[in-house]
Tab-separated table of C-alpha atoms in Angstrom:
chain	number	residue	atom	x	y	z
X	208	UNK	CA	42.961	-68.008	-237.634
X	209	UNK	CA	38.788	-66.992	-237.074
X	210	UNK	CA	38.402	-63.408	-237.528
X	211	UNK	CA	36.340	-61.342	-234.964
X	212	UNK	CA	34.592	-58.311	-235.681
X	213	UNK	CA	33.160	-56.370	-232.738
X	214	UNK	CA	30.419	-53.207	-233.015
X	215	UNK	CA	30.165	-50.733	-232.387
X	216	UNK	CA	33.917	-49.427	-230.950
X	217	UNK	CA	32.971	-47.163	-228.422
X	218	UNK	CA	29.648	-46.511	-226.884
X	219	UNK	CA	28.848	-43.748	-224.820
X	220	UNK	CA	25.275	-43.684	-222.639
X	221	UNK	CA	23.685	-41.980	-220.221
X	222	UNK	CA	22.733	-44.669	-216.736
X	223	UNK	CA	19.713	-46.374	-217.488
X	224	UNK	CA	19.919	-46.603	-221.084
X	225	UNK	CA	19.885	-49.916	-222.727
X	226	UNK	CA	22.651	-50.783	-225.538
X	227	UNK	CA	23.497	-53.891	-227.903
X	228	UNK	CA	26.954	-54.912	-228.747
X	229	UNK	CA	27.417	-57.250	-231.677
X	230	UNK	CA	29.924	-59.838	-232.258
X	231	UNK	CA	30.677	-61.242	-235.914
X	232	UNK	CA	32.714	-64.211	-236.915
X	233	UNK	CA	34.335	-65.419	-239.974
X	234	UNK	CA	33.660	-69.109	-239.704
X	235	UNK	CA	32.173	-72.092	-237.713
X	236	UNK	CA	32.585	-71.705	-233.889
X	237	UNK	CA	31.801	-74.411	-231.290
X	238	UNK	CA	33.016	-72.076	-228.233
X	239	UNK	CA	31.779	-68.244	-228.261
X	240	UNK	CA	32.449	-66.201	-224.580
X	241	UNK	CA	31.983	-62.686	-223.381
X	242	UNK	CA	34.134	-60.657	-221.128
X	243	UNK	CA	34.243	-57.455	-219.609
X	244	UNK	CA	37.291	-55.883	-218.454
X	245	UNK	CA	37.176	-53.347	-216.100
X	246	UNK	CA	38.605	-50.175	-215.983
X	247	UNK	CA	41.395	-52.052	-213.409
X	248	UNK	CA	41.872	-54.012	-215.815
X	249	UNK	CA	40.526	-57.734	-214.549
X	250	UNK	CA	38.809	-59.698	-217.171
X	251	UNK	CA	35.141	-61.191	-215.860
X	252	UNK	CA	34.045	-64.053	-218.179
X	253	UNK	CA	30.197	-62.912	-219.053
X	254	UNK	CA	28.805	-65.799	-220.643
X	255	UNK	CA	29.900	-68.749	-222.331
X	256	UNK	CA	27.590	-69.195	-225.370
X	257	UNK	CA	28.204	-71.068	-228.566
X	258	UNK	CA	24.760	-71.217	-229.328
X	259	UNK	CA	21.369	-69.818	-228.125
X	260	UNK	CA	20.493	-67.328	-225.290
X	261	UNK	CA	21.280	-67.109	-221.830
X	262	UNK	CA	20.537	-64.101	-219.207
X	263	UNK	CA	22.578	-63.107	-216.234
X	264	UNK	CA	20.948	-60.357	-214.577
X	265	UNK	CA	19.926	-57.083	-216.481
X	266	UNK	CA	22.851	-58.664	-219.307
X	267	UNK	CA	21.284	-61.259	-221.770
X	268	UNK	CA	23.588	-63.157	-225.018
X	269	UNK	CA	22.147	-64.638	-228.305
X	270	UNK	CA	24.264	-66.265	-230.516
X	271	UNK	CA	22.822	-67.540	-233.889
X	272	UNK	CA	26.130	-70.390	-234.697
X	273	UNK	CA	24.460	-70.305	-238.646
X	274	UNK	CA	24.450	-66.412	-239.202
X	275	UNK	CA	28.473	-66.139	-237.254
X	276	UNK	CA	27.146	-63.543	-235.320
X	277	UNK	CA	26.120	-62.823	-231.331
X	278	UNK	CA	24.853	-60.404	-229.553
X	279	UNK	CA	25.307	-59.024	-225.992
X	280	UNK	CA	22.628	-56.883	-224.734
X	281	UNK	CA	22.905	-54.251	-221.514
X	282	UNK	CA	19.768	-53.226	-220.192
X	283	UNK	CA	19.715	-49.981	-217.896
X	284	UNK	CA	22.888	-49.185	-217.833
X	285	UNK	CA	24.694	-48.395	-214.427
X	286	UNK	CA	28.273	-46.260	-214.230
X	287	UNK	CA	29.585	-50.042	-213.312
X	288	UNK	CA	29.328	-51.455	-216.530
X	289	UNK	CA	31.856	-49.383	-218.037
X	290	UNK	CA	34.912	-50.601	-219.408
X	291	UNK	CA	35.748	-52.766	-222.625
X	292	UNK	CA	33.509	-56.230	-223.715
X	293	UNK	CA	35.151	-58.543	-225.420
X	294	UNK	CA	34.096	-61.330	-227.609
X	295	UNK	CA	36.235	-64.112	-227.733
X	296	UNK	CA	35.517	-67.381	-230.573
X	297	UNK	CA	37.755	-70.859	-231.041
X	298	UNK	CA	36.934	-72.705	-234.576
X	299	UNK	CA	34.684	-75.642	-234.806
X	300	UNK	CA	37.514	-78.199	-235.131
X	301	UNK	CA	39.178	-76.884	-231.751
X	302	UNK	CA	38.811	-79.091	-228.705
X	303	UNK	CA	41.279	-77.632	-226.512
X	304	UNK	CA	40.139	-73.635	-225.508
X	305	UNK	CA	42.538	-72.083	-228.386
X	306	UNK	CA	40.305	-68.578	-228.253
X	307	UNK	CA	40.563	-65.381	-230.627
X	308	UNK	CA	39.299	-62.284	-229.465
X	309	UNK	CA	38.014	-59.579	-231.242
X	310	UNK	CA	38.906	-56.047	-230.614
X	311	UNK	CA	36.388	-55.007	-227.961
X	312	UNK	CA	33.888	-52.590	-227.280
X	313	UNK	CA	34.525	-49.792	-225.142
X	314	UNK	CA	31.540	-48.810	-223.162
X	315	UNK	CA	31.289	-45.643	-220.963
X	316	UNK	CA	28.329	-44.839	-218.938
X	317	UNK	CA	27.941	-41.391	-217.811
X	318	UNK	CA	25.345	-41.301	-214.129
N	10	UNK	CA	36.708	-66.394	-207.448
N	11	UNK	CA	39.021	-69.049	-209.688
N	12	UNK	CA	41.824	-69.345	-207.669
N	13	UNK	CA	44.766	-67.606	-210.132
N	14	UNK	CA	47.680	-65.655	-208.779
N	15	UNK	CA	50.155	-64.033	-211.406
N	16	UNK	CA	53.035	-62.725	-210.285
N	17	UNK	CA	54.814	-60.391	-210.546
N	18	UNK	CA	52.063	-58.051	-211.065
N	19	UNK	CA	54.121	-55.644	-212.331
N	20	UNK	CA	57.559	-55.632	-213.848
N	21	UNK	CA	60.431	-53.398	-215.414
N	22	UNK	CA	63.563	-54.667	-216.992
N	23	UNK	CA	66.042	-54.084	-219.427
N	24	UNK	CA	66.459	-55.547	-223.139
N	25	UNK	CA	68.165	-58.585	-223.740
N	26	UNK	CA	67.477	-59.486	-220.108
N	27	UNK	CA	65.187	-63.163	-219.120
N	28	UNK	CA	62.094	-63.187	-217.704
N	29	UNK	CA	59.935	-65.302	-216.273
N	30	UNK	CA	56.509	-64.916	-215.233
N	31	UNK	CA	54.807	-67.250	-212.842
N	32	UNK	CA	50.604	-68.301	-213.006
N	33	UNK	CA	49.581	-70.249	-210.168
N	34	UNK	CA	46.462	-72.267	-210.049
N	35	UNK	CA	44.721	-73.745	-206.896
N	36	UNK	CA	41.805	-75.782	-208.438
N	37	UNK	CA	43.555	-78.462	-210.232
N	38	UNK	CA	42.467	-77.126	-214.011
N	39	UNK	CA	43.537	-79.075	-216.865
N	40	UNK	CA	43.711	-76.081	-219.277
N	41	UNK	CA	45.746	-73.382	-218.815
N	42	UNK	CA	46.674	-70.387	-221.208
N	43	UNK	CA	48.824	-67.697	-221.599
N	44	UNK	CA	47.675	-63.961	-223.814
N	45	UNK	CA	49.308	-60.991	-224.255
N	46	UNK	CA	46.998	-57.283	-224.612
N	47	UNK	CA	48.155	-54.492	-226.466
N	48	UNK	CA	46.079	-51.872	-227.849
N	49	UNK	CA	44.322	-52.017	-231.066
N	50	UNK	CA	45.138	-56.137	-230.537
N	51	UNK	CA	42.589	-57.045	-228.363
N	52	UNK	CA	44.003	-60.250	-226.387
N	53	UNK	CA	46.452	-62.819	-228.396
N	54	UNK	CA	47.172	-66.289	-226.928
N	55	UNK	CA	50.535	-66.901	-226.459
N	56	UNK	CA	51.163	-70.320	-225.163
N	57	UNK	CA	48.619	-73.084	-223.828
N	58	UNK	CA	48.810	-75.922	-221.669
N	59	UNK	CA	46.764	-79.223	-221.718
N	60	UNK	CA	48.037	-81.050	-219.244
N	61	UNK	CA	51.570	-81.630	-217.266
N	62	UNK	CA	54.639	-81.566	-219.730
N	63	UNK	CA	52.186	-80.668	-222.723
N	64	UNK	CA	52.446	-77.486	-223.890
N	65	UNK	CA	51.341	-76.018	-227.525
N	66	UNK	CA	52.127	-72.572	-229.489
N	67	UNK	CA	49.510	-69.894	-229.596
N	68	UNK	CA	49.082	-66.875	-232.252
N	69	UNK	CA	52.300	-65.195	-230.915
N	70	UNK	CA	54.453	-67.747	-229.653
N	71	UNK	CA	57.787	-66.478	-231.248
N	72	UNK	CA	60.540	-65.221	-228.101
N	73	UNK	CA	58.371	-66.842	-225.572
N	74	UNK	CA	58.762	-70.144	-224.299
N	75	UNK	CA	56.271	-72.087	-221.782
N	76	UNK	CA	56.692	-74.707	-218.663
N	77	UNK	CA	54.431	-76.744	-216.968
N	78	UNK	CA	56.420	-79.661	-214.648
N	79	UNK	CA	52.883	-79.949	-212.026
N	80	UNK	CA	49.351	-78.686	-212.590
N	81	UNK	CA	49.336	-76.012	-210.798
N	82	UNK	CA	51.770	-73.648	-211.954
N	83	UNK	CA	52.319	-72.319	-215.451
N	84	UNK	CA	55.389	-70.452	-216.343
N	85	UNK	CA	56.451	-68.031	-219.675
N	86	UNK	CA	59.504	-67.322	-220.116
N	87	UNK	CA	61.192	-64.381	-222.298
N	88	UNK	CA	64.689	-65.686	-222.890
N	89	UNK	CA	66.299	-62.509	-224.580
N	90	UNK	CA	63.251	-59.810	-223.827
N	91	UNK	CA	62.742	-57.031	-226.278
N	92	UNK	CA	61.144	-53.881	-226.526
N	93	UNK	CA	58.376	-55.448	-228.577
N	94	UNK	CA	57.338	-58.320	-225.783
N	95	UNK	CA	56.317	-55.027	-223.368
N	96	UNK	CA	52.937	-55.561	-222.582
N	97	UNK	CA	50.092	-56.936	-220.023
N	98	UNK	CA	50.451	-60.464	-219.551
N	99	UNK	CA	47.285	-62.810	-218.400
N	100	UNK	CA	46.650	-66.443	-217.457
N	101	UNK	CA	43.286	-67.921	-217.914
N	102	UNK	CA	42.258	-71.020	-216.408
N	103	UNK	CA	39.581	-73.639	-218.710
N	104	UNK	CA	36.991	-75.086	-216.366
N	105	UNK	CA	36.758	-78.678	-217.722
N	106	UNK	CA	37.301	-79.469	-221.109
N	107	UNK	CA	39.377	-77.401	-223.454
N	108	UNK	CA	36.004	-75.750	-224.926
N	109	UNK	CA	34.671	-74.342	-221.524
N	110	UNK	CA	34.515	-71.007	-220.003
N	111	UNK	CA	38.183	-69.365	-219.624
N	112	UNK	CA	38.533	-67.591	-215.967
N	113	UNK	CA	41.224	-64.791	-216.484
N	114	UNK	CA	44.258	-63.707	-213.525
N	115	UNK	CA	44.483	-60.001	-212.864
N	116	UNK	CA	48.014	-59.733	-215.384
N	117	UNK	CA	50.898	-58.748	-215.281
N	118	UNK	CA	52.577	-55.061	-216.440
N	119	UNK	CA	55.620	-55.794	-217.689
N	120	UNK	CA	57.719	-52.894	-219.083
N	121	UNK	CA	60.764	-53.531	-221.445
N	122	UNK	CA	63.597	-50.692	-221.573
């Protein structure tokens, strides 16, 4: 299967810091999500994003489809955006959702 | 909110023993999927569903098996559990086609003696 490579492991910041978590991938992807799981463990789908850039809110996503890599990007930081991000890729011949996840990000933000 | 109840949340049981676990859907989704999460594995897909009766193996499909007799519900089942298959079990949903955003139940804790 795709391999996922997520950057850095852990993060530690301080509340209104900004941070950037990078996803690679090791081949063609036509479906590319991020989720955050909370520390109560519920998974939130962040963005679905196979190609491009989208912005939710002080979060924002590029994903370049030609370079296998995306990006997730946190701007000033609250305590409520702690917990793990996970990137999450299915290969470009899969139609039906099959997803591999990489092994997260842990993010802790400290008021 | 996208309508997914697991249950049980959480569960401890002895080797050797079955068990099922139970995702329920309320939106009428085509897609439905079943992951494991253990640490330092990130989340694994198990089993997924594309439709009533059709079912397909994931990453980690060995022990587990998979039902899916009406849309809504979508059952694994551990025949002979084993220490190994402890873990936190979760459903996602696919909103439309198979390559659309995945909407994740809370899990299940399930604990293997």
């Amino acid at each position: 299967g795709i391999q996922v490579e997520q950057s850095p492991p852990d993060l530690i910041l301080q509340e209104g810091a900004n941070s950037t978590l990078r996803c690679n991938f090791s081949d063609s992807v036509n479906n590319l999500q991020w989720f955050h799981q909370n520390p109560w463990g519920q998974l939130i789908n962040l963005f679905y994003i196979p190609s491009g850039t989208k912005q939710n809110g002080r979060l924002s996503a590029t994903t370049v489809a030609t370079e296998r890599y995306s990006l997730l990007y946190i701007s000033s930081s609250q305590t409520t955006d702690s917990g793990v991000y996970f990137c999450a890729v299915a290969d470009r011949g899969s139609t039906l959702g099959r997803l591999y996840f990489g092994r997260g990000t842990q993010l802790t933000v400290w008021p | 909110d996208a309508g997914i109840t697991q249950s049980p949340r959480h569960k401890v049981t002895e080797t050797g023993t079955p068990v099922t676990l139970r995702c329920h859907q309320t939106e009428n989704h085509r897609y439905m999927y079943w992951y494991r999460q253990d640490p330092g594995h990130g989340l694994r897909l198990i089993h997924y569903s594309y439709g009533v009766k059709d079912t397909d193996k994931g990453e980690v499909s060995d022990g587990y098996s998979v039902s899916r007799s009406k849309t809504e519900d979508f059952l694994l089942t551990l025949e002979s559990a084993t220490s190994s298959q402890t873990s936190v079990y979760f459903c996602a949903i696919g909103l439309g086609t198979g390559n659309q955003p995945q909407h994740f139940g809370d899990g299940t804790r399930l604990s293997i003696l």
